[in-house]
């Protein structure tokens, strides 16, 4: 069955450093992948979408890569700030016409001042 | 503010009861998605409606049902409630398909006692 894995352990980094979060998937060939930010008790907020034919996508301090051979996406936040502290979810598109999106459990990022 | 509204914000009820959660999508969005998020399960896709018709079904229990009305607002009905149904329920909307950005509402926190 399809499986998405994100680091369950929180990522602690110092302000100003680059945070890198990982999303791995198996038994899946998504056409695109999305990253969301979620704050406690609030709905996820869309950040970036990357398609299978795109290796990298950037938006301000955010960068996403998509390696369909490794079945992995990396999400980078450069010059991180305490306000970036949140849980980050990756989501894979419905494949095979199933129209059912699948979300990872998310990784908590904590940026220390 | 995502433009997606959900009511009520909090709901406390007893086992065996039935509740209705309501969602109004962003203006112009035709697709509505329902998700359940609990601490041990992460974000689980329940069901999607597109312009009034059911498009995709995920891990939705038979005790749950949903519909999308002509004005595009949607309701999620949960019946014969069990303790394990306690969770955050999110509604999201997008223009058309899942490839479009999903905008999540603030969620309804359901507590079943």
JSON list of C-alpha atoms in Angstrom, two decimals:
[
{"chain": "A", "resi": 1, "resn": "UNK", "atom": "CA", "xyz": [0.00, 0.00, 0.00]},
{"chain": "A", "resi": 2, "resn": "UNK", "atom": "CA", "xyz": [1.02, 3.62, -0.46]},
{"chain": "A", "resi": 3, "resn": "UNK", "atom": "CA", "xyz": [3.09, 5.04, 2.34]},
{"chain": "A", "resi": 4, "resn": "UNK", "atom": "CA", "xyz": [4.45, 8.48, 3.17]},
{"chain": "A", "resi": 5, "resn": "UNK", "atom": "CA", "xyz": [7.10, 9.03, 5.81]},
{"chain": "A", "resi": 6, "resn": "UNK", "atom": "CA", "xyz": [8.14, 12.22, 7.48]},
{"chain": "A", "resi": 7, "resn": "UNK", "atom": "CA", "xyz": [10.49, 12.46, 10.46]},
{"chain": "A", "resi": 8, "resn": "UNK", "atom": "CA", "xyz": [8.38, 12.06, 13.55]},
{"chain": "A", "resi": 9, "resn": "UNK", "atom": "CA", "xyz": [11.04, 13.65, 15.72]},
{"chain": "A", "resi": 10, "resn": "UNK", "atom": "CA", "xyz": [11.00, 17.41, 16.00]},
{"chain": "A", "resi": 11, "resn": "UNK", "atom": "CA", "xyz": [13.74, 19.30, 14.20]},
{"chain": "A", "resi": 12, "resn": "UNK", "atom": "CA", "xyz": [15.43, 21.88, 16.42]},
{"chain": "A", "resi": 13, "resn": "UNK", "atom": "CA", "xyz": [17.62, 24.48, 14.77]},
{"chain": "A", "resi": 14, "resn": "UNK", "atom": "CA", "xyz": [19.12, 27.84, 15.54]},
{"chain": "A", "resi": 15, "resn": "UNK", "atom": "CA", "xyz": [17.72, 31.03, 14.06]},
{"chain": "A", "resi": 16, "resn": "UNK", "atom": "CA", "xyz": [19.43, 31.96, 10.80]},
{"chain": "A", "resi": 17, "resn": "UNK", "atom": "CA", "xyz": [20.27, 28.38, 9.84]},
{"chain": "A", "resi": 18, "resn": "UNK", "atom": "CA", "xyz": [18.71, 26.38, 7.04]},
{"chain": "A", "resi": 19, "resn": "UNK", "atom": "CA", "xyz": [16.07, 23.85, 8.04]},
{"chain": "A", "resi": 20, "resn": "UNK", "atom": "CA", "xyz": [15.72, 20.75, 5.88]},
{"chain": "A", "resi": 21, "resn": "UNK", "atom": "CA", "xyz": [12.69, 18.49, 6.17]},
{"chain": "A", "resi": 22, "resn": "UNK", "atom": "CA", "xyz": [12.29, 15.16, 4.41]},
{"chain": "A", "resi": 23, "resn": "UNK", "atom": "CA", "xyz": [9.32, 13.41, 2.85]},
{"chain": "A", "resi": 24, "resn": "UNK", "atom": "CA", "xyz": [9.80, 9.85, 1.61]},
{"chain": "A", "resi": 25, "resn": "UNK", "atom": "CA", "xyz": [7.20, 7.74, -0.11]},
{"chain": "A", "resi": 26, "resn": "UNK", "atom": "CA", "xyz": [6.86, 4.15, -1.25]},
{"chain": "A", "resi": 27, "resn": "UNK", "atom": "CA", "xyz": [4.55, 2.22, -3.56]},
{"chain": "A", "resi": 28, "resn": "UNK", "atom": "CA", "xyz": [3.61, 5.47, -5.19]},
{"chain": "A", "resi": 29, "resn": "UNK", "atom": "CA", "xyz": [4.25, 7.43, -8.38]},
{"chain": "A", "resi": 30, "resn": "UNK", "atom": "CA", "xyz": [2.78, 10.85, -7.69]},
{"chain": "A", "resi": 31, "resn": "UNK", "atom": "CA", "xyz": [2.50, 13.38, -10.46]},
{"chain": "A", "resi": 32, "resn": "UNK", "atom": "CA", "xyz": [2.95, 16.18, -7.94]},
{"chain": "A", "resi": 33, "resn": "UNK", "atom": "CA", "xyz": [3.57, 16.85, -4.32]},
{"chain": "A", "resi": 34, "resn": "UNK", "atom": "CA", "xyz": [2.52, 19.66, -2.00]},
{"chain": "A", "resi": 35, "resn": "UNK", "atom": "CA", "xyz": [3.94, 21.08, 1.21]},
{"chain": "A", "resi": 36, "resn": "UNK", "atom": "CA", "xyz": [1.77, 22.65, 3.89]},
{"chain": "A", "resi": 37, "resn": "UNK", "atom": "CA", "xyz": [2.44, 24.44, 7.15]},
{"chain": "A", "resi": 38, "resn": "UNK", "atom": "CA", "xyz": [0.22, 23.77, 10.15]},
{"chain": "A", "resi": 39, "resn": "UNK", "atom": "CA", "xyz": [0.16, 25.65, 13.44]},
{"chain": "A", "resi": 40, "resn": "UNK", "atom": "CA", "xyz": [-1.33, 24.00, 16.55]},
{"chain": "A", "resi": 41, "resn": "UNK", "atom": "CA", "xyz": [-5.12, 23.80, 16.41]},
{"chain": "A", "resi": 42, "resn": "UNK", "atom": "CA", "xyz": [-5.31, 25.47, 13.01]},
{"chain": "A", "resi": 43, "resn": "UNK", "atom": "CA", "xyz": [-5.87, 24.30, 9.47]},
{"chain": "A", "resi": 44, "resn": "UNK", "atom": "CA", "xyz": [-2.94, 23.55, 7.16]},
{"chain": "A", "resi": 45, "resn": "UNK", "atom": "CA", "xyz": [-1.75, 26.37, 4.94]},
{"chain": "A", "resi": 46, "resn": "UNK", "atom": "CA", "xyz": [-0.52, 25.60, 1.42]},
{"chain": "A", "resi": 47, "resn": "UNK", "atom": "CA", "xyz": [3.10, 26.55, 0.74]},
{"chain": "A", "resi": 48, "resn": "UNK", "atom": "CA", "xyz": [4.39, 24.98, -2.48]},
{"chain": "A", "resi": 49, "resn": "UNK", "atom": "CA", "xyz": [3.46, 22.48, -5.17]},
{"chain": "A", "resi": 50, "resn": "UNK", "atom": "CA", "xyz": [6.07, 20.70, -7.27]},
{"chain": "A", "resi": 51, "resn": "UNK", "atom": "CA", "xyz": [5.39, 18.50, -10.27]},
{"chain": "A", "resi": 52, "resn": "UNK", "atom": "CA", "xyz": [7.20, 15.30, -11.17]},
{"chain": "A", "resi": 53, "resn": "UNK", "atom": "CA", "xyz": [8.98, 16.94, -14.10]},
{"chain": "A", "resi": 54, "resn": "UNK", "atom": "CA", "xyz": [10.30, 19.74, -11.88]},
{"chain": "A", "resi": 55, "resn": "UNK", "atom": "CA", "xyz": [13.45, 19.08, -9.91]},
{"chain": "A", "resi": 56, "resn": "UNK", "atom": "CA", "xyz": [13.27, 22.18, -7.76]},
{"chain": "A", "resi": 57, "resn": "UNK", "atom": "CA", "xyz": [10.88, 24.98, -6.89]},
{"chain": "A", "resi": 58, "resn": "UNK", "atom": "CA", "xyz": [11.50, 28.15, -4.90]},
{"chain": "A", "resi": 59, "resn": "UNK", "atom": "CA", "xyz": [9.35, 30.73, -3.17]},
{"chain": "A", "resi": 60, "resn": "UNK", "atom": "CA", "xyz": [11.07, 33.42, -1.15]},
{"chain": "A", "resi": 61, "resn": "UNK", "atom": "CA", "xyz": [13.02, 31.58, 1.60]},
{"chain": "A", "resi": 62, "resn": "UNK", "atom": "CA", "xyz": [11.46, 28.22, 0.73]},
{"chain": "A", "resi": 63, "resn": "UNK", "atom": "CA", "xyz": [12.85, 25.59, -1.62]},
{"chain": "A", "resi": 64, "resn": "UNK", "atom": "CA", "xyz": [11.44, 22.19, -2.49]},
{"chain": "A", "resi": 65, "resn": "UNK", "atom": "CA", "xyz": [13.13, 19.42, -4.41]},
{"chain": "A", "resi": 66, "resn": "UNK", "atom": "CA", "xyz": [11.48, 16.33, -5.87]},
{"chain": "A", "resi": 67, "resn": "UNK", "atom": "CA", "xyz": [13.51, 13.24, -6.71]},
{"chain": "A", "resi": 68, "resn": "UNK", "atom": "CA", "xyz": [11.24, 10.63, -8.28]},
{"chain": "A", "resi": 69, "resn": "UNK", "atom": "CA", "xyz": [14.11, 8.12, -8.46]},
{"chain": "A", "resi": 70, "resn": "UNK", "atom": "CA", "xyz": [14.79, 8.32, -4.73]},
{"chain": "A", "resi": 71, "resn": "UNK", "atom": "CA", "xyz": [11.06, 8.79, -4.07]},
{"chain": "A", "resi": 72, "resn": "UNK", "atom": "CA", "xyz": [11.87, 11.74, -1.88]},
{"chain": "A", "resi": 73, "resn": "UNK", "atom": "CA", "xyz": [11.12, 15.41, -1.48]},
{"chain": "A", "resi": 74, "resn": "UNK", "atom": "CA", "xyz": [13.21, 17.81, 0.55]},
{"chain": "A", "resi": 75, "resn": "UNK", "atom": "CA", "xyz": [11.82, 21.04, 1.94]},
{"chain": "A", "resi": 76, "resn": "UNK", "atom": "CA", "xyz": [14.27, 23.78, 2.87]},
{"chain": "A", "resi": 77, "resn": "UNK", "atom": "CA", "xyz": [13.74, 27.00, 4.80]},
{"chain": "A", "resi": 78, "resn": "UNK", "atom": "CA", "xyz": [16.74, 29.28, 4.55]},
{"chain": "A", "resi": 79, "resn": "UNK", "atom": "CA", "xyz": [17.56, 31.98, 7.12]},
{"chain": "A", "resi": 80, "resn": "UNK", "atom": "CA", "xyz": [15.04, 30.40, 9.47]},
{"chain": "A", "resi": 81, "resn": "UNK", "atom": "CA", "xyz": [13.20, 32.50, 12.01]},
{"chain": "A", "resi": 82, "resn": "UNK", "atom": "CA", "xyz": [11.35, 31.59, 15.24]},
{"chain": "A", "resi": 83, "resn": "UNK", "atom": "CA", "xyz": [8.13, 32.44, 13.37]},
{"chain": "A", "resi": 84, "resn": "UNK", "atom": "CA", "xyz": [8.84, 29.48, 11.08]},
{"chain": "A", "resi": 85, "resn": "UNK", "atom": "CA", "xyz": [8.25, 27.13, 14.02]},
{"chain": "A", "resi": 86, "resn": "UNK", "atom": "CA", "xyz": [5.32, 24.91, 13.04]},
{"chain": "A", "resi": 87, "resn": "UNK", "atom": "CA", "xyz": [4.52, 21.45, 11.73]},
{"chain": "A", "resi": 88, "resn": "UNK", "atom": "CA", "xyz": [5.18, 20.90, 8.04]},
{"chain": "A", "resi": 89, "resn": "UNK", "atom": "CA", "xyz": [3.15, 18.34, 6.11]},
{"chain": "A", "resi": 90, "resn": "UNK", "atom": "CA", "xyz": [3.83, 16.86, 2.73]},
{"chain": "A", "resi": 91, "resn": "UNK", "atom": "CA", "xyz": [0.95, 15.63, 0.62]},
{"chain": "A", "resi": 92, "resn": "UNK", "atom": "CA", "xyz": [1.01, 13.46, -2.47]},
{"chain": "A", "resi": 93, "resn": "UNK", "atom": "CA", "xyz": [-1.45, 13.69, -5.29]},
{"chain": "A", "resi": 94, "resn": "UNK", "atom": "CA", "xyz": [-4.05, 11.08, -5.94]},
{"chain": "A", "resi": 95, "resn": "UNK", "atom": "CA", "xyz": [-2.46, 8.55, -8.25]},
{"chain": "A", "resi": 96, "resn": "UNK", "atom": "CA", "xyz": [-3.96, 6.08, -10.63]},
{"chain": "A", "resi": 97, "resn": "UNK", "atom": "CA", "xyz": [-7.15, 8.07, -10.87]},
{"chain": "A", "resi": 98, "resn": "UNK", "atom": "CA", "xyz": [-8.09, 7.43, -7.27]},
{"chain": "A", "resi": 99, "resn": "UNK", "atom": "CA", "xyz": [-8.49, 11.13, -6.50]},
{"chain": "A", "resi": 100, "resn": "UNK", "atom": "CA", "xyz": [-7.58, 10.40, -2.88]},
{"chain": "A", "resi": 101, "resn": "UNK", "atom": "CA", "xyz": [-4.89, 12.74, -1.53]},
{"chain": "A", "resi": 102, "resn": "UNK", "atom": "CA", "xyz": [-2.53, 11.38, 1.09]},
{"chain": "A", "resi": 103, "resn": "UNK", "atom": "CA", "xyz": [-0.86, 13.48, 3.75]},
{"chain": "A", "resi": 104, "resn": "UNK", "atom": "CA", "xyz": [2.22, 12.65, 5.78]},
{"chain": "A", "resi": 105, "resn": "UNK", "atom": "CA", "xyz": [2.06, 12.89, 9.57]},
{"chain": "A", "resi": 106, "resn": "UNK", "atom": "CA", "xyz": [4.22, 16.01, 9.47]},
{"chain": "A", "resi": 107, "resn": "UNK", "atom": "CA", "xyz": [7.49, 17.10, 11.06]},
{"chain": "A", "resi": 108, "resn": "UNK", "atom": "CA", "xyz": [7.61, 19.68, 13.81]},
{"chain": "A", "resi": 109, "resn": "UNK", "atom": "CA", "xyz": [10.18, 22.42, 13.28]},
{"chain": "A", "resi": 110, "resn": "UNK", "atom": "CA", "xyz": [11.37, 24.49, 16.23]},
{"chain": "A", "resi": 111, "resn": "UNK", "atom": "CA", "xyz": [13.58, 27.47, 15.52]},
{"chain": "A", "resi": 112, "resn": "UNK", "atom": "CA", "xyz": [15.42, 28.78, 18.55]},
{"chain": "A", "resi": 113, "resn": "UNK", "atom": "CA", "xyz": [16.31, 32.49, 18.81]},
{"chain": "B", "resi": 1, "resn": "UNK", "atom": "CA", "xyz": [-7.87, 34.03, 6.72]},
{"chain": "B", "resi": 2, "resn": "UNK", "atom": "CA", "xyz": [-8.28, 31.34, 4.05]},
{"chain": "B", "resi": 3, "resn": "UNK", "atom": "CA", "xyz": [-11.79, 32.38, 3.08]},
{"chain": "B", "resi": 4, "resn": "UNK", "atom": "CA", "xyz": [-13.16, 28.98, 4.12]},
{"chain": "B", "resi": 5, "resn": "UNK", "atom": "CA", "xyz": [-15.55, 29.09, 7.05]},
{"chain": "B", "resi": 6, "resn": "UNK", "atom": "CA", "xyz": [-16.53, 26.23, 9.32]},
{"chain": "B", "resi": 7, "resn": "UNK", "atom": "CA", "xyz": [-19.14, 26.08, 12.04]},
{"chain": "B", "resi": 8, "resn": "UNK", "atom": "CA", "xyz": [-19.26, 25.35, 14.84]},
{"chain": "B", "resi": 9, "resn": "UNK", "atom": "CA", "xyz": [-15.77, 25.90, 16.15]},
{"chain": "B", "resi": 10, "resn": "UNK", "atom": "CA", "xyz": [-16.20, 23.51, 19.05]},
{"chain": "B", "resi": 11, "resn": "UNK", "atom": "CA", "xyz": [-18.70, 20.75, 19.63]},
{"chain": "B", "resi": 12, "resn": "UNK", "atom": "CA", "xyz": [-19.08, 18.63, 22.73]},
{"chain": "B", "resi": 13, "resn": "UNK", "atom": "CA", "xyz": [-21.54, 15.77, 22.64]},
{"chain": "B", "resi": 14, "resn": "UNK", "atom": "CA", "xyz": [-22.21, 12.32, 24.02]},
{"chain": "B", "resi": 15, "resn": "UNK", "atom": "CA", "xyz": [-21.69, 8.88, 22.56]},
{"chain": "B", "resi": 16, "resn": "UNK", "atom": "CA", "xyz": [-24.51, 7.71, 20.33]},
{"chain": "B", "resi": 17, "resn": "UNK", "atom": "CA", "xyz": [-25.46, 11.22, 19.29]},
{"chain": "B", "resi": 18, "resn": "UNK", "atom": "CA", "xyz": [-25.53, 12.77, 15.82]},
{"chain": "B", "resi": 19, "resn": "UNK", "atom": "CA", "xyz": [-23.93, 16.07, 14.80]},
{"chain": "B", "resi": 20, "resn": "UNK", "atom": "CA", "xyz": [-23.67, 18.16, 11.66]},
{"chain": "B", "resi": 21, "resn": "UNK", "atom": "CA", "xyz": [-20.59, 20.16, 10.71]},
{"chain": "B", "resi": 22, "resn": "UNK", "atom": "CA", "xyz": [-20.92, 22.92, 8.17]},
{"chain": "B", "resi": 23, "resn": "UNK", "atom": "CA", "xyz": [-18.46, 24.36, 5.69]},
{"chain": "B", "resi": 24, "resn": "UNK", "atom": "CA", "xyz": [-18.63, 27.28, 3.29]},
{"chain": "B", "resi": 25, "resn": "UNK", "atom": "CA", "xyz": [-15.92, 27.21, 0.62]},
{"chain": "B", "resi": 26, "resn": "UNK", "atom": "CA", "xyz": [-14.04, 30.18, -0.76]},
{"chain": "B", "resi": 27, "resn": "UNK", "atom": "CA", "xyz": [-15.96, 32.17, -3.31]},
{"chain": "B", "resi": 28, "resn": "UNK", "atom": "CA", "xyz": [-15.54, 30.55, -6.72]},
{"chain": "B", "resi": 29, "resn": "UNK", "atom": "CA", "xyz": [-14.22, 27.22, -5.46]},
{"chain": "B", "resi": 30, "resn": "UNK", "atom": "CA", "xyz": [-16.14, 24.22, -6.72]},
{"chain": "B", "resi": 31, "resn": "UNK", "atom": "CA", "xyz": [-14.41, 21.44, -4.79]},
{"chain": "B", "resi": 32, "resn": "UNK", "atom": "CA", "xyz": [-14.88, 20.78, -1.09]},
{"chain": "B", "resi": 33, "resn": "UNK", "atom": "CA", "xyz": [-12.84, 18.26, 0.88]},
{"chain": "B", "resi": 34, "resn": "UNK", "atom": "CA", "xyz": [-13.38, 16.92, 4.39]},
{"chain": "B", "resi": 35, "resn": "UNK", "atom": "CA", "xyz": [-10.54, 15.70, 6.59]},
{"chain": "B", "resi": 36, "resn": "UNK", "atom": "CA", "xyz": [-10.28, 14.23, 10.05]},
{"chain": "B", "resi": 37, "resn": "UNK", "atom": "CA", "xyz": [-7.20, 14.88, 12.17]},
{"chain": "B", "resi": 38, "resn": "UNK", "atom": "CA", "xyz": [-6.49, 13.08, 15.40]},
{"chain": "B", "resi": 39, "resn": "UNK", "atom": "CA", "xyz": [-3.27, 12.87, 17.36]},
{"chain": "B", "resi": 40, "resn": "UNK", "atom": "CA", "xyz": [-2.59, 9.26, 16.47]},
{"chain": "B", "resi": 41, "resn": "UNK", "atom": "CA", "xyz": [-3.78, 9.27, 12.86]},
{"chain": "B", "resi": 42, "resn": "UNK", "atom": "CA", "xyz": [-2.65, 12.50, 11.31]},
{"chain": "B", "resi": 43, "resn": "UNK", "atom": "CA", "xyz": [-4.69, 14.15, 8.59]},
{"chain": "B", "resi": 44, "resn": "UNK", "atom": "CA", "xyz": [-7.04, 11.64, 7.00]},
{"chain": "B", "resi": 45, "resn": "UNK", "atom": "CA", "xyz": [-8.98, 12.41, 3.86]},
{"chain": "B", "resi": 46, "resn": "UNK", "atom": "CA", "xyz": [-12.68, 11.60, 4.23]},
{"chain": "B", "resi": 47, "resn": "UNK", "atom": "CA", "xyz": [-14.53, 12.72, 1.13]},
{"chain": "B", "resi": 48, "resn": "UNK", "atom": "CA", "xyz": [-14.51, 15.21, -1.75]},
{"chain": "B", "resi": 49, "resn": "UNK", "atom": "CA", "xyz": [-17.37, 16.91, -3.54]},
{"chain": "B", "resi": 50, "resn": "UNK", "atom": "CA", "xyz": [-17.12, 18.76, -6.80]},
{"chain": "B", "resi": 51, "resn": "UNK", "atom": "CA", "xyz": [-19.92, 21.07, -7.86]},
{"chain": "B", "resi": 52, "resn": "UNK", "atom": "CA", "xyz": [-22.49, 19.12, -5.90]},
{"chain": "B", "resi": 53, "resn": "UNK", "atom": "CA", "xyz": [-21.38, 15.63, -6.78]},
{"chain": "B", "resi": 54, "resn": "UNK", "atom": "CA", "xyz": [-19.28, 13.19, -4.82]},
{"chain": "B", "resi": 55, "resn": "UNK", "atom": "CA", "xyz": [-15.90, 12.81, -6.50]},
{"chain": "B", "resi": 56, "resn": "UNK", "atom": "CA", "xyz": [-13.76, 10.75, -4.17]},
{"chain": "B", "resi": 57, "resn": "UNK", "atom": "CA", "xyz": [-14.16, 8.80, -1.00]},
{"chain": "B", "resi": 58, "resn": "UNK", "atom": "CA", "xyz": [-11.42, 8.08, 1.47]},
{"chain": "B", "resi": 59, "resn": "UNK", "atom": "CA", "xyz": [-11.44, 6.60, 4.93]},
{"chain": "B", "resi": 60, "resn": "UNK", "atom": "CA", "xyz": [-14.98, 7.66, 5.72]},
{"chain": "B", "resi": 61, "resn": "UNK", "atom": "CA", "xyz": [-16.97, 5.46, 8.05]},
{"chain": "B", "resi": 62, "resn": "UNK", "atom": "CA", "xyz": [-20.47, 4.33, 7.11]},
{"chain": "B", "resi": 63, "resn": "UNK", "atom": "CA", "xyz": [-21.77, 6.28, 10.12]},
{"chain": "B", "resi": 64, "resn": "UNK", "atom": "CA", "xyz": [-20.55, 9.46, 8.44]},
{"chain": "B", "resi": 65, "resn": "UNK", "atom": "CA", "xyz": [-22.10, 11.10, 5.42]},
{"chain": "B", "resi": 66, "resn": "UNK", "atom": "CA", "xyz": [-21.70, 14.37, 3.60]},
{"chain": "B", "resi": 67, "resn": "UNK", "atom": "CA", "xyz": [-23.32, 16.43, 0.90]},
{"chain": "B", "resi": 68, "resn": "UNK", "atom": "CA", "xyz": [-22.69, 19.58, -1.07]},
{"chain": "B", "resi": 69, "resn": "UNK", "atom": "CA", "xyz": [-25.60, 21.87, -1.73]},
{"chain": "B", "resi": 70, "resn": "UNK", "atom": "CA", "xyz": [-26.40, 23.97, -4.82]},
{"chain": "B", "resi": 71, "resn": "UNK", "atom": "CA", "xyz": [-24.86, 27.03, -3.19]},
{"chain": "B", "resi": 72, "resn": "UNK", "atom": "CA", "xyz": [-21.70, 24.88, -2.78]},
{"chain": "B", "resi": 73, "resn": "UNK", "atom": "CA", "xyz": [-21.65, 24.83, 0.99]},
{"chain": "B", "resi": 74, "resn": "UNK", "atom": "CA", "xyz": [-21.16, 21.39, 2.44]},
{"chain": "B", "resi": 75, "resn": "UNK", "atom": "CA", "xyz": [-22.24, 19.50, 5.52]},
{"chain": "B", "resi": 76, "resn": "UNK", "atom": "CA", "xyz": [-20.63, 16.51, 7.19]},
{"chain": "B", "resi": 77, "resn": "UNK", "atom": "CA", "xyz": [-23.00, 14.40, 9.27]},
{"chain": "B", "resi": 78, "resn": "UNK", "atom": "CA", "xyz": [-21.58, 12.15, 11.96]},
{"chain": "B", "resi": 79, "resn": "UNK", "atom": "CA", "xyz": [-23.95, 9.71, 13.65]},
{"chain": "B", "resi": 80, "resn": "UNK", "atom": "CA", "xyz": [-23.83, 7.07, 16.37]},
{"chain": "B", "resi": 81, "resn": "UNK", "atom": "CA", "xyz": [-20.82, 8.88, 17.70]},
{"chain": "B", "resi": 82, "resn": "UNK", "atom": "CA", "xyz": [-18.09, 6.99, 19.52]},
{"chain": "B", "resi": 83, "resn": "UNK", "atom": "CA", "xyz": [-15.29, 8.21, 21.76]},
{"chain": "B", "resi": 84, "resn": "UNK", "atom": "CA", "xyz": [-12.82, 7.56, 18.95]},
{"chain": "B", "resi": 85, "resn": "UNK", "atom": "CA", "xyz": [-14.56, 10.10, 16.72]},
{"chain": "B", "resi": 86, "resn": "UNK", "atom": "CA", "xyz": [-13.18, 12.90, 18.86]},
{"chain": "B", "resi": 87, "resn": "UNK", "atom": "CA", "xyz": [-10.90, 14.84, 16.54]},
{"chain": "B", "resi": 88, "resn": "UNK", "atom": "CA", "xyz": [-10.43, 18.02, 14.57]},
{"chain": "B", "resi": 89, "resn": "UNK", "atom": "CA", "xyz": [-12.49, 18.05, 11.38]},
{"chain": "B", "resi": 90, "resn": "UNK", "atom": "CA", "xyz": [-11.24, 20.27, 8.60]},
{"chain": "B", "resi": 91, "resn": "UNK", "atom": "CA", "xyz": [-12.94, 21.37, 5.47]},
{"chain": "B", "resi": 92, "resn": "UNK", "atom": "CA", "xyz": [-10.88, 22.59, 2.53]},
{"chain": "B", "resi": 93, "resn": "UNK", "atom": "CA", "xyz": [-11.82, 23.99, -0.85]},
{"chain": "B", "resi": 94, "resn": "UNK", "atom": "CA", "xyz": [-10.10, 24.38, -4.18]},
{"chain": "B", "resi": 95, "resn": "UNK", "atom": "CA", "xyz": [-11.03, 25.80, -7.56]},
{"chain": "B", "resi": 96, "resn": "UNK", "atom": "CA", "xyz": [-11.44, 22.48, -9.30]},
{"chain": "B", "resi": 97, "resn": "UNK", "atom": "CA", "xyz": [-9.24, 19.51, -8.65]},
{"chain": "B", "resi": 98, "resn": "UNK", "atom": "CA", "xyz": [-6.74, 18.42, -6.06]},
{"chain": "B", "resi": 99, "resn": "UNK", "atom": "CA", "xyz": [-3.94, 19.82, -8.22]},
{"chain": "B", "resi": 100, "resn": "UNK", "atom": "CA", "xyz": [-5.20, 23.27, -7.33]},
{"chain": "B", "resi": 101, "resn": "UNK", "atom": "CA", "xyz": [-4.23, 24.84, -4.04]},
{"chain": "B", "resi": 102, "resn": "UNK", "atom": "CA", "xyz": [-6.40, 23.64, -1.20]},
{"chain": "B", "resi": 103, "resn": "UNK", "atom": "CA", "xyz": [-7.50, 26.26, 1.28]},
{"chain": "B", "resi": 104, "resn": "UNK", "atom": "CA", "xyz": [-8.31, 24.87, 4.70]},
{"chain": "B", "resi": 105, "resn": "UNK", "atom": "CA", "xyz": [-10.87, 26.21, 7.13]},
{"chain": "B", "resi": 106, "resn": "UNK", "atom": "CA", "xyz": [-10.18, 26.73, 10.85]},
{"chain": "B", "resi": 107, "resn": "UNK", "atom": "CA", "xyz": [-11.65, 23.35, 11.72]},
{"chain": "B", "resi": 108, "resn": "UNK", "atom": "CA", "xyz": [-14.29, 22.05, 14.10]},
{"chain": "B", "resi": 109, "resn": "UNK", "atom": "CA", "xyz": [-13.05, 20.39, 17.26]},
{"chain": "B", "resi": 110, "resn": "UNK", "atom": "CA", "xyz": [-15.38, 17.55, 18.16]},
{"chain": "B", "resi": 111, "resn": "UNK", "atom": "CA", "xyz": [-15.27, 16.04, 21.61]},
{"chain": "B", "resi": 112, "resn": "UNK", "atom": "CA", "xyz": [-17.35, 12.94, 22.28]},
{"chain": "B", "resi": 113, "resn": "UNK", "atom": "CA", "xyz": [-17.84, 12.17, 25.98]}
]
